[in-house]
């Protein structure tokens, strides 16, 4: 373990993403390296060529899942400066590295391990900077440069000597699932409903499950979190039919009256414009969820509403930007993605089957039946 010899040692921390730029090259260079100062805060290095500055890590023989009763294969990592032509990767790569000086750590971070942990704690911040640079390269050059991310590593430097972490991909621990006679009966019970579906309803239901299936396959909690809103929004649009509240109708009537009294010659034009705005101002996603949760009254439905409001806020901050007057640090933990997944699954199930018999797992071990 490397120790910082004194508090004046030059310490940096950062992150890198290495892309396998398949089919790409430079016409006039074997390799190209350049640096950017981003926002006066981040030192960003972009490398194109066969020998990435922080090397290449090839992971092989790794299982994707841990299945109870079977041996998990954690695979191996090979480190190389450039590919040898015998792998499926390379020979041309695009590497983006971001780093900052770790001044605020003072003398507390005395080891490479501590600097790497600090880099991991700022991972999403660093990755956002990388996404800006990589995204522009993909947009202006070609998406092939950034189509295949190969390695992601937290980085640390002591007196300009770089170190990085490395690990095989995480393995998801599965459960042993056995379909019993009750499951067979349910499967057979689908025959009549399937046969009676109209083409339009088939399309609507298929859209919901198309996006739910894609969300299930996401392994990154952030990507899963964002993806889960798509089937939920499709569901709520189909199964809720909210009308304007009595209070809002009264307010709209008052506005129309004011227009008629004070708009003069523009009255007709302004009334038409106001009516158009009213027609477009449908219920929000949050209002739709509150409506369906209140009607369903599944076990814990009040907690579901509070959780959904929190998740909707987090999603809006991630997608639509943040209030400049407020300091935000939005990260999505695995527990939050799992909670949202559980909510989406239960309400999709309720809207289709009018019960709470969604599958059981260690993530949702106890589910009460819906009481009429």
mmCIF file of N, CA and C in Angstrom, residues 28-117:
data_model
loop_
_atom_site.group_PDB
_atom_site.id
_atom_site.type_symbol
_atom_site.label_atom_id
_atom_site.label_comp_id
_atom_site.label_asym_id
_atom_site.label_seq_id
_atom_site.Cartn_x
_atom_site.Cartn_y
_atom_site.Cartn_z
ATOM 1 N N UNK A 28 -4.562 10.331 -40.513
ATOM 2 C CA UNK A 28 -3.208 10.889 -40.589
ATOM 3 C C UNK A 28 -2.367 10.627 -39.348
ATOM 4 N N UNK A 29 -2.909 9.927 -38.358
ATOM 5 C CA UNK A 29 -2.183 9.669 -37.115
ATOM 6 C C UNK A 29 -2.379 8.212 -36.699
ATOM 7 N N UNK A 30 -1.334 7.653 -36.081
ATOM 8 C CA UNK A 30 -1.498 6.347 -35.450
ATOM 9 C C UNK A 30 -2.261 6.487 -34.139
ATOM 10 N N UNK A 31 -1.993 7.590 -33.435
ATOM 11 C CA UNK A 31 -2.684 7.879 -32.193
ATOM 12 C C UNK A 31 -2.737 9.385 -31.991
ATOM 13 N N UNK A 32 -3.652 9.803 -31.118
ATOM 14 C CA UNK A 32 -3.792 11.243 -30.876
ATOM 15 C C UNK A 32 -4.228 11.456 -29.435
ATOM 16 N N UNK A 33 -3.552 12.402 -28.764
ATOM 17 C CA UNK A 33 -3.837 12.706 -27.367
ATOM 18 C C UNK A 33 -4.031 14.207 -27.209
ATOM 19 N N UNK A 34 -5.085 14.596 -26.516
ATOM 20 C CA UNK A 34 -5.313 16.015 -26.262
ATOM 21 C C UNK A 34 -5.947 16.196 -24.891
ATOM 22 N N UNK A 35 -5.810 17.406 -24.351
ATOM 23 C CA UNK A 35 -6.356 17.723 -23.026
ATOM 24 C C UNK A 35 -7.326 18.891 -23.107
ATOM 25 N N UNK A 36 -8.330 18.873 -22.230
ATOM 26 C CA UNK A 36 -9.308 19.951 -22.136
ATOM 27 C C UNK A 36 -9.421 20.406 -20.682
ATOM 28 N N UNK A 37 -9.564 21.707 -20.511
ATOM 29 C CA UNK A 37 -9.964 22.258 -19.218
ATOM 30 C C UNK A 37 -11.475 22.435 -19.282
ATOM 31 N N UNK A 38 -12.209 21.693 -18.487
ATOM 32 C CA UNK A 38 -13.670 21.741 -18.523
ATOM 33 C C UNK A 38 -14.182 22.492 -17.296
ATOM 34 N N UNK A 39 -14.876 23.582 -17.550
ATOM 35 C CA UNK A 39 -15.528 24.390 -16.507
ATOM 36 C C UNK A 39 -14.546 24.936 -15.476
ATOM 37 N N UNK A 40 -13.276 25.029 -15.855
ATOM 38 C CA UNK A 40 -12.282 25.547 -14.926
ATOM 39 C C UNK A 40 -12.044 24.667 -13.723
ATOM 40 N N UNK A 41 -12.549 23.429 -13.766
ATOM 41 C CA UNK A 41 -12.483 22.546 -12.601
ATOM 42 C C UNK A 41 -11.912 21.175 -12.924
ATOM 43 N N UNK A 42 -12.190 20.681 -14.121
ATOM 44 C CA UNK A 42 -11.834 19.309 -14.464
ATOM 45 C C UNK A 42 -10.769 19.283 -15.559
ATOM 46 N N UNK A 43 -9.732 18.491 -15.330
ATOM 47 C CA UNK A 43 -8.719 18.235 -16.350
ATOM 48 C C UNK A 43 -9.130 16.963 -17.085
ATOM 49 N N UNK A 44 -9.433 17.088 -18.368
ATOM 50 C CA UNK A 44 -9.930 15.952 -19.147
ATOM 51 C C UNK A 44 -8.928 15.610 -20.243
ATOM 52 N N UNK A 45 -8.610 14.335 -20.345
ATOM 53 C CA UNK A 45 -7.695 13.840 -21.365
ATOM 54 C C UNK A 45 -8.452 12.913 -22.301
ATOM 55 N N UNK A 46 -8.320 13.164 -23.607
ATOM 56 C CA UNK A 46 -8.957 12.309 -24.613
ATOM 57 C C UNK A 46 -7.870 11.668 -25.462
ATOM 58 N N UNK A 47 -7.900 10.344 -25.529
ATOM 59 C CA UNK A 47 -6.892 9.604 -26.290
ATOM 60 C C UNK A 47 -7.570 8.750 -27.349
ATOM 61 N N UNK A 48 -7.019 8.763 -28.558
ATOM 62 C CA UNK A 48 -7.467 7.905 -29.654
ATOM 63 C C UNK A 48 -6.269 7.085 -30.121
ATOM 64 N N UNK A 49 -6.403 5.767 -30.168
ATOM 65 C CA UNK A 49 -5.304 4.964 -30.677
ATOM 66 C C UNK A 49 -5.271 3.567 -30.100
ATOM 67 N N UNK A 50 -4.174 2.844 -30.354
ATOM 68 C CA UNK A 50 -4.090 1.432 -29.944
ATOM 69 C C UNK A 50 -3.588 1.215 -28.523
ATOM 70 N N UNK A 51 -3.000 2.266 -27.886
ATOM 71 C CA UNK A 51 -2.389 2.088 -26.571
ATOM 72 C C UNK A 51 -2.962 3.086 -25.568
ATOM 73 N N UNK A 52 -4.123 2.809 -25.003
ATOM 74 C CA UNK A 52 -4.716 3.722 -24.017
ATOM 75 C C UNK A 52 -3.750 3.999 -22.869
ATOM 76 N N UNK A 53 -3.774 5.220 -22.365
ATOM 77 C CA UNK A 53 -2.805 5.638 -21.356
ATOM 78 C C UNK A 53 -2.937 4.867 -20.050
ATOM 79 N N UNK A 54 -4.102 4.331 -19.783
ATOM 80 C CA UNK A 54 -4.295 3.561 -18.551
ATOM 81 C C UNK A 54 -4.547 2.084 -18.845
ATOM 82 N N UNK A 55 -4.092 1.652 -20.004
ATOM 83 C CA UNK A 55 -4.120 0.242 -20.328
ATOM 84 C C UNK A 55 -5.490 -0.302 -20.690
ATOM 85 N N UNK A 56 -5.509 -1.598 -20.951
ATOM 86 C CA UNK A 56 -6.720 -2.302 -21.361
ATOM 87 C C UNK A 56 -6.923 -3.471 -20.403
ATOM 88 N N UNK A 57 -8.139 -3.635 -19.937
ATOM 89 C CA UNK A 57 -8.483 -4.761 -19.075
ATOM 90 C C UNK A 57 -9.481 -5.643 -19.816
ATOM 91 N N UNK A 58 -9.105 -6.875 -20.045
ATOM 92 C CA UNK A 58 -9.969 -7.827 -20.735
ATOM 93 C C UNK A 58 -10.508 -8.824 -19.712
ATOM 94 N N UNK A 59 -11.816 -8.813 -19.513
ATOM 95 C CA UNK A 59 -12.465 -9.737 -18.582
ATOM 96 C C UNK A 59 -13.010 -10.918 -19.373
ATOM 97 N N UNK A 60 -12.714 -12.119 -18.932
ATOM 98 C CA UNK A 60 -13.190 -13.309 -19.648
ATOM 99 C C UNK A 60 -13.640 -14.374 -18.656
ATOM 100 N N UNK A 61 -14.493 -15.274 -19.146
ATOM 101 C CA UNK A 61 -14.928 -16.421 -18.355
ATOM 102 C C UNK A 61 -15.731 -16.063 -17.133
ATOM 103 N N UNK A 62 -16.472 -14.953 -17.187
ATOM 104 C CA UNK A 62 -17.214 -14.489 -16.014
ATOM 105 C C UNK A 62 -18.698 -14.802 -16.168
ATOM 106 N N UNK A 63 -19.291 -15.382 -15.126
ATOM 107 C CA UNK A 63 -20.731 -15.607 -15.133
ATOM 108 C C UNK A 63 -21.454 -14.269 -15.053
ATOM 109 N N UNK A 64 -22.709 -14.268 -15.492
ATOM 110 C CA UNK A 64 -23.538 -13.078 -15.347
ATOM 111 C C UNK A 64 -24.381 -13.164 -14.075
ATOM 112 N N UNK A 65 -24.681 -14.404 -13.662
ATOM 113 C CA UNK A 65 -25.548 -14.611 -12.503
ATOM 114 C C UNK A 65 -24.951 -15.671 -11.581
ATOM 115 N N UNK A 66 -25.372 -15.623 -10.326
ATOM 116 C CA UNK A 66 -25.104 -16.706 -9.382
ATOM 117 C C UNK A 66 -26.401 -17.484 -9.211
ATOM 118 N N UNK A 67 -26.401 -18.740 -9.635
ATOM 119 C CA UNK A 67 -27.580 -19.591 -9.530
ATOM 120 C C UNK A 67 -27.370 -20.548 -8.361
ATOM 121 N N UNK A 68 -28.274 -20.552 -7.377
ATOM 122 C CA UNK A 68 -28.106 -21.444 -6.222
ATOM 123 C C UNK A 68 -27.884 -22.894 -6.652
ATOM 124 N N UNK A 69 -26.885 -23.520 -6.059
ATOM 125 C CA UNK A 69 -26.572 -24.907 -6.385
ATOM 126 C C UNK A 69 -25.544 -25.055 -7.481
ATOM 127 N N UNK A 70 -25.262 -23.972 -8.196
ATOM 128 C CA UNK A 70 -24.255 -24.001 -9.253
ATOM 129 C C UNK A 70 -23.042 -23.178 -8.835
ATOM 130 N N UNK A 71 -21.898 -23.574 -9.320
ATOM 131 C CA UNK A 71 -20.685 -22.818 -9.026
ATOM 132 C C UNK A 71 -20.666 -21.533 -9.844
ATOM 133 N N UNK A 72 -20.397 -20.427 -9.178
ATOM 134 C CA UNK A 72 -20.265 -19.143 -9.874
ATOM 135 C C UNK A 72 -18.856 -19.027 -10.433
ATOM 136 N N UNK A 73 -18.752 -18.517 -11.637
ATOM 137 C CA UNK A 73 -17.457 -18.318 -12.280
ATOM 138 C C UNK A 73 -17.164 -16.823 -12.286
ATOM 139 N N UNK A 74 -16.170 -16.433 -11.541
ATOM 140 C CA UNK A 74 -15.859 -15.010 -11.414
ATOM 141 C C UNK A 74 -14.906 -14.522 -12.502
ATOM 142 N N UNK A 75 -14.399 -15.444 -13.291
ATOM 143 C CA UNK A 75 -13.596 -15.057 -14.436
ATOM 144 C C UNK A 75 -12.222 -14.537 -14.059
ATOM 145 N N UNK A 76 -11.574 -13.960 -15.042
ATOM 146 C CA UNK A 76 -10.236 -13.413 -14.819
ATOM 147 C C UNK A 76 -10.090 -12.103 -15.590
ATOM 148 N N UNK A 77 -9.140 -11.299 -15.133
ATOM 149 C CA UNK A 77 -8.848 -10.024 -15.785
ATOM 150 C C UNK A 77 -7.426 -10.077 -16.323
ATOM 151 N N UNK A 78 -7.280 -9.783 -17.602
ATOM 152 C CA UNK A 78 -5.962 -9.658 -18.212
ATOM 153 C C UNK A 78 -5.681 -8.184 -18.468
ATOM 154 N N UNK A 79 -4.491 -7.756 -18.114
ATOM 155 C CA UNK A 79 -4.081 -6.374 -18.335
ATOM 156 C C UNK A 79 -3.091 -6.335 -19.494
ATOM 157 N N UNK A 80 -3.286 -5.411 -20.387
ATOM 158 C CA UNK A 80 -2.381 -5.278 -21.527
ATOM 159 C C UNK A 80 -2.289 -3.825 -21.961
ATOM 160 N N UNK A 81 -1.161 -3.488 -22.557
ATOM 161 C CA UNK A 81 -0.960 -2.129 -23.064
ATOM 162 C C UNK A 81 -1.674 -1.934 -24.388
ATOM 163 N N UNK A 82 -1.710 -2.978 -25.200
ATOM 164 C CA UNK A 82 -2.444 -2.964 -26.460
ATOM 165 C C UNK A 82 -2.871 -4.388 -26.770
ATOM 166 N N UNK A 83 -3.877 -4.536 -27.596
ATOM 167 C CA UNK A 83 -4.363 -5.876 -27.915
ATOM 168 C C UNK A 83 -3.408 -6.552 -28.889
ATOM 169 N N UNK A 84 -3.435 -7.875 -28.847
ATOM 170 C CA UNK A 84 -2.478 -8.650 -29.638
ATOM 171 C C UNK A 84 -3.080 -9.242 -30.900
ATOM 172 N N UNK A 85 -4.308 -8.859 -31.217
ATOM 173 C CA UNK A 85 -4.957 -9.399 -32.407
ATOM 174 C C UNK A 85 -5.668 -10.705 -32.166
ATOM 175 N N UNK A 86 -5.498 -11.292 -30.966
ATOM 176 C CA UNK A 86 -6.138 -12.565 -30.658
ATOM 177 C C UNK A 86 -7.415 -12.392 -29.830
ATOM 178 N N UNK A 87 -7.764 -11.159 -29.501
ATOM 179 C CA UNK A 87 -8.992 -10.893 -28.758
ATOM 180 C C UNK A 87 -10.024 -10.272 -29.691
ATOM 181 N N UNK A 88 -11.247 -10.133 -29.172
ATOM 182 C CA UNK A 88 -12.310 -9.498 -29.951
ATOM 183 C C UNK A 88 -12.293 -7.985 -29.808
ATOM 184 N N UNK A 89 -11.307 -7.454 -29.096
ATOM 185 C CA UNK A 89 -11.284 -6.025 -28.806
ATOM 186 C C UNK A 89 -10.164 -5.332 -29.572
ATOM 187 N N UNK A 90 -10.370 -4.047 -29.836
ATOM 188 C CA UNK A 90 -9.366 -3.267 -30.531
ATOM 189 C C UNK A 90 -9.384 -3.512 -32.025
ATOM 190 N N UNK A 91 -8.348 -3.055 -32.721
ATOM 191 C CA UNK A 91 -7.085 -2.509 -32.191
ATOM 192 C C UNK A 91 -7.110 -1.013 -31.892
ATOM 193 N N UNK A 92 -8.271 -0.340 -32.072
ATOM 194 C CA UNK A 92 -8.333 1.110 -31.897
ATOM 195 C C UNK A 92 -9.282 1.426 -30.747
ATOM 196 N N UNK A 93 -8.847 2.342 -29.871
ATOM 197 C CA UNK A 93 -9.627 2.666 -28.678
ATOM 198 C C UNK A 93 -9.798 4.178 -28.536
ATOM 199 N N UNK A 94 -10.832 4.537 -27.806
ATOM 200 C CA UNK A 94 -11.060 5.932 -27.421
ATOM 201 C C UNK A 94 -11.162 5.961 -25.903
ATOM 202 N N UNK A 95 -10.280 6.716 -25.264
ATOM 203 C CA UNK A 95 -10.213 6.766 -23.805
ATOM 204 C C UNK A 95 -10.435 8.197 -23.328
ATOM 205 N N UNK A 96 -11.339 8.360 -22.371
ATOM 206 C CA UNK A 96 -11.578 9.670 -21.760
ATOM 207 C C UNK A 96 -11.258 9.568 -20.270
ATOM 208 N N UNK A 97 -10.378 10.447 -19.812
ATOM 209 C CA UNK A 97 -9.957 10.470 -18.414
ATOM 210 C C UNK A 97 -10.259 11.851 -17.847
ATOM 211 N N UNK A 98 -10.884 11.893 -16.685
ATOM 212 C CA UNK A 98 -11.114 13.158 -15.988
ATOM 213 C C UNK A 98 -10.428 13.078 -14.630
ATOM 214 N N UNK A 99 -9.787 14.181 -14.232
ATOM 215 C CA UNK A 99 -9.162 14.181 -12.912
ATOM 216 C C UNK A 99 -9.232 15.579 -12.305
ATOM 217 N N UNK A 100 -9.160 15.600 -10.969
ATOM 218 C CA UNK A 100 -9.118 16.852 -10.214
ATOM 219 C C UNK A 100 -8.074 16.693 -9.122
ATOM 220 N N UNK A 101 -7.528 17.804 -8.680
ATOM 221 C CA UNK A 101 -6.572 17.752 -7.581
ATOM 222 C C UNK A 101 -7.332 17.535 -6.279
ATOM 223 N N UNK A 102 -6.803 16.656 -5.452
ATOM 224 C CA UNK A 102 -7.497 16.269 -4.222
ATOM 225 C C UNK A 102 -7.066 17.145 -3.055
ATOM 226 N N UNK A 103 -7.134 18.455 -3.256
ATOM 227 C CA UNK A 103 -6.681 19.380 -2.214
ATOM 228 C C UNK A 103 -7.516 19.277 -0.948
ATOM 229 N N UNK A 104 -8.855 19.122 -1.131
ATOM 230 C CA UNK A 104 -9.736 19.177 0.030
ATOM 231 C C UNK A 104 -9.533 18.013 0.987
ATOM 232 N N UNK A 105 -8.795 16.981 0.544
ATOM 233 C CA UNK A 105 -8.562 15.839 1.424
ATOM 234 C C UNK A 105 -7.488 16.120 2.462
ATOM 235 N N UNK A 106 -6.722 17.193 2.277
ATOM 236 C CA UNK A 106 -5.663 17.564 3.202
ATOM 237 C C UNK A 106 -4.741 16.357 3.412
ATOM 238 N N UNK A 107 -4.397 16.086 4.648
ATOM 239 C CA UNK A 107 -3.496 14.958 4.914
ATOM 240 C C UNK A 107 -4.255 13.713 5.345
ATOM 241 N N UNK A 108 -5.597 13.741 5.215
ATOM 242 C CA UNK A 108 -6.404 12.614 5.681
ATOM 243 C C UNK A 108 -6.234 11.393 4.786
ATOM 244 N N UNK A 109 -6.135 11.634 3.472
ATOM 245 C CA UNK A 109 -6.008 10.511 2.547
ATOM 246 C C UNK A 109 -4.536 10.183 2.364
ATOM 247 N N UNK A 110 -4.069 9.188 3.075
ATOM 248 C CA UNK A 110 -2.647 8.872 3.073
ATOM 249 C C UNK A 110 -2.299 7.641 2.259
ATOM 250 N N UNK A 111 -3.264 7.033 1.607
ATOM 251 C CA UNK A 111 -2.995 5.835 0.826
ATOM 252 C C UNK A 111 -3.698 5.906 -0.515
ATOM 253 N N UNK A 112 -3.206 5.114 -1.440
ATOM 254 C CA UNK A 112 -3.850 4.982 -2.747
ATOM 255 C C UNK A 112 -5.281 4.492 -2.568
ATOM 256 N N UNK A 113 -5.483 3.536 -1.656
ATOM 257 C CA UNK A 113 -6.829 2.996 -1.436
ATOM 258 C C UNK A 113 -7.807 4.094 -1.031
ATOM 259 N N UNK A 114 -7.373 4.994 -0.167
ATOM 260 C CA UNK A 114 -8.259 6.074 0.271
ATOM 261 C C UNK A 114 -8.567 7.036 -0.870
ATOM 262 N N UNK A 115 -7.581 7.308 -1.702
ATOM 263 C CA UNK A 115 -7.812 8.170 -2.862
ATOM 264 C C UNK A 115 -8.768 7.510 -3.852
ATOM 265 N N UNK A 116 -8.627 6.211 -4.039
ATOM 266 C CA UNK A 116 -9.528 5.499 -4.950
ATOM 267 C C UNK A 116 -10.950 5.470 -4.403
ATOM 268 N N UNK A 117 -11.090 5.299 -3.093
ATOM 269 C CA UNK A 117 -12.428 5.343 -2.497
ATOM 270 C C UNK A 117 -13.050 6.727 -2.675
#
